[in-house]
Amino acid sequence: MNQNATEEQITTLLRQGLSNAAIVRELCCDKNRVSRIRRKHGIPNVPLQPLTLEEKWATFTRPVDGGHLEWTGERKSISGTPAMRYREKTYTAAAIAFRIRHGRGPTGYAFAECGLHHCVAPDHVDDEPGRARTREQLRYLNGGRERKPYCPHGHDQAVHGRYQEDGRAYCEKCKRQRARSARQEVA
């Protein structure tokens, strides 16, 4: 928290029409302090977001060569995932892009595999079932055979079967068990 943001800086941004949340993000200062200063100077609160979810999303995108869209807005702090708050909820930018293209929310995680890290172009973003279909098709195009119904350890591949980006099949349950064993060996 930046306790060095001056009342003058905060007041200037309030008079420019920024919301309390926007000022907190810009100056990294305490939200209660911004609220107190707003009340002290009699500056009214900013009206609720007049834009739809999709319209607000579009204000944070920038076209990039190759039909990609780059996210210019907020990101989740640890993962760097493009995100946006809208009416008290947080959405990932890719989930909104998926909704724009398909008219429904994604099943599982939505993200693009087009080569541009965190691309949010609606045509590039897919959800888990969509990626699985695309990867399975790639497997067949590359001469791969149909995935066996069970992995060598007996796990049902209708439940645990996944495909890598290049179409190679693997068992997610076996992968998790190997990772767990590796962590236990290190501990």
XYZ file of C-alpha atoms in Angstrom, residues 44-164:
121
model
C -20.270 12.034 -6.008
C -19.589 8.351 -6.638
C -19.058 7.234 -10.197
C -22.234 5.781 -11.757
C -22.419 2.023 -12.101
C -20.752 0.487 -15.153
C -22.903 1.420 -18.162
C -21.155 -1.076 -20.452
C -22.076 -4.719 -20.938
C -19.542 -7.356 -19.914
C -18.476 -7.811 -23.532
C -18.216 -4.056 -24.198
C -16.024 -3.544 -21.144
C -13.871 -6.537 -22.195
C -13.349 -4.966 -25.627
C -11.949 -1.774 -24.059
C -9.008 -3.811 -22.727
C -8.041 -5.553 -25.980
C -5.601 -4.516 -28.676
C -5.241 -6.192 -32.097
C -1.870 -7.834 -32.794
C -0.517 -9.234 -36.079
C -1.866 -12.657 -36.989
C -5.445 -12.038 -35.844
C -4.456 -12.163 -32.170
C -5.837 -9.920 -29.422
C -3.569 -8.757 -26.631
C -4.999 -8.020 -23.186
C -4.140 -4.548 -21.839
C -6.170 -4.747 -18.647
C -5.740 -6.233 -15.191
C -4.014 -9.562 -14.556
C -4.241 -12.019 -11.706
C -1.184 -11.325 -9.558
C 0.378 -14.785 -9.290
C -0.463 -16.425 -12.626
C -0.544 -13.303 -14.791
C -3.832 -14.512 -16.264
C -5.755 -11.670 -17.948
C -8.770 -10.893 -15.777
C -11.463 -8.296 -15.367
C -13.872 -7.340 -12.621
C -17.432 -6.626 -13.627
C -20.293 -5.943 -11.223
C -18.570 -7.451 -8.194
C -17.404 -10.607 -10.019
C -14.046 -11.507 -11.554
C -13.880 -13.063 -15.011
C -10.903 -14.254 -17.017
C -10.545 -12.441 -20.318
C -10.394 -15.784 -22.141
C -13.694 -16.932 -20.599
C -15.364 -13.753 -21.889
C -13.779 -14.276 -25.334
C -15.156 -17.826 -25.348
C -18.628 -16.527 -24.385
C -18.475 -13.975 -27.237
C -17.715 -16.712 -29.787
C -19.966 -19.507 -28.484
C -22.785 -17.713 -26.655
C -22.192 -19.705 -23.460
C -19.643 -19.954 -20.690
C -16.717 -22.360 -21.073
C -16.552 -25.843 -19.589
C -13.352 -25.942 -17.569
C -10.538 -23.522 -18.339
C -10.697 -21.369 -21.448
C -7.472 -20.317 -23.159
C -5.872 -20.010 -26.577
C -3.293 -22.374 -28.056
C -2.488 -20.155 -31.035
C 1.089 -19.434 -30.006
C 0.563 -15.960 -28.479
C 0.753 -16.255 -24.703
C -2.566 -15.141 -23.156
C -4.180 -14.326 -26.518
C -7.838 -13.385 -25.996
C -9.090 -13.418 -29.605
C -12.505 -15.140 -29.519
C -11.614 -17.239 -32.578
C -8.463 -18.521 -30.828
C -9.919 -19.365 -27.397
C -11.410 -22.754 -26.605
C -12.601 -24.619 -23.516
C -11.526 -28.086 -22.334
C -13.921 -30.157 -24.490
C -13.093 -28.026 -27.539
C -9.347 -28.453 -27.038
C -9.814 -32.202 -26.571
C -11.697 -32.461 -29.888
C -9.081 -30.383 -31.715
C -6.195 -32.374 -30.252
C -7.894 -35.677 -31.044
C -8.416 -34.579 -34.646
C -4.743 -33.585 -34.836
C -3.827 -37.063 -33.569
C -5.714 -38.677 -36.450
C -4.329 -36.214 -39.017
C -0.817 -37.146 -37.875
C -1.537 -40.843 -38.406
C -2.291 -41.692 -34.787
C -4.708 -44.455 -33.896
C -7.772 -44.305 -31.712
C -6.976 -44.081 -28.008
C -7.371 -47.358 -26.117
C -10.316 -47.516 -23.667
C -7.996 -48.149 -20.683
C -4.416 -47.083 -19.921
C -1.799 -49.749 -18.972
C -2.736 -49.152 -15.302
C -6.453 -49.800 -15.916
C -7.745 -46.204 -15.757
C -10.824 -45.521 -17.882
C -9.714 -43.181 -20.671
C -13.258 -41.889 -21.213
C -12.800 -40.253 -17.791
C -9.033 -39.750 -17.426
C -7.829 -39.659 -21.042
C -6.340 -36.398 -22.343
C -4.398 -35.255 -25.395
C -1.274 -33.125 -25.494
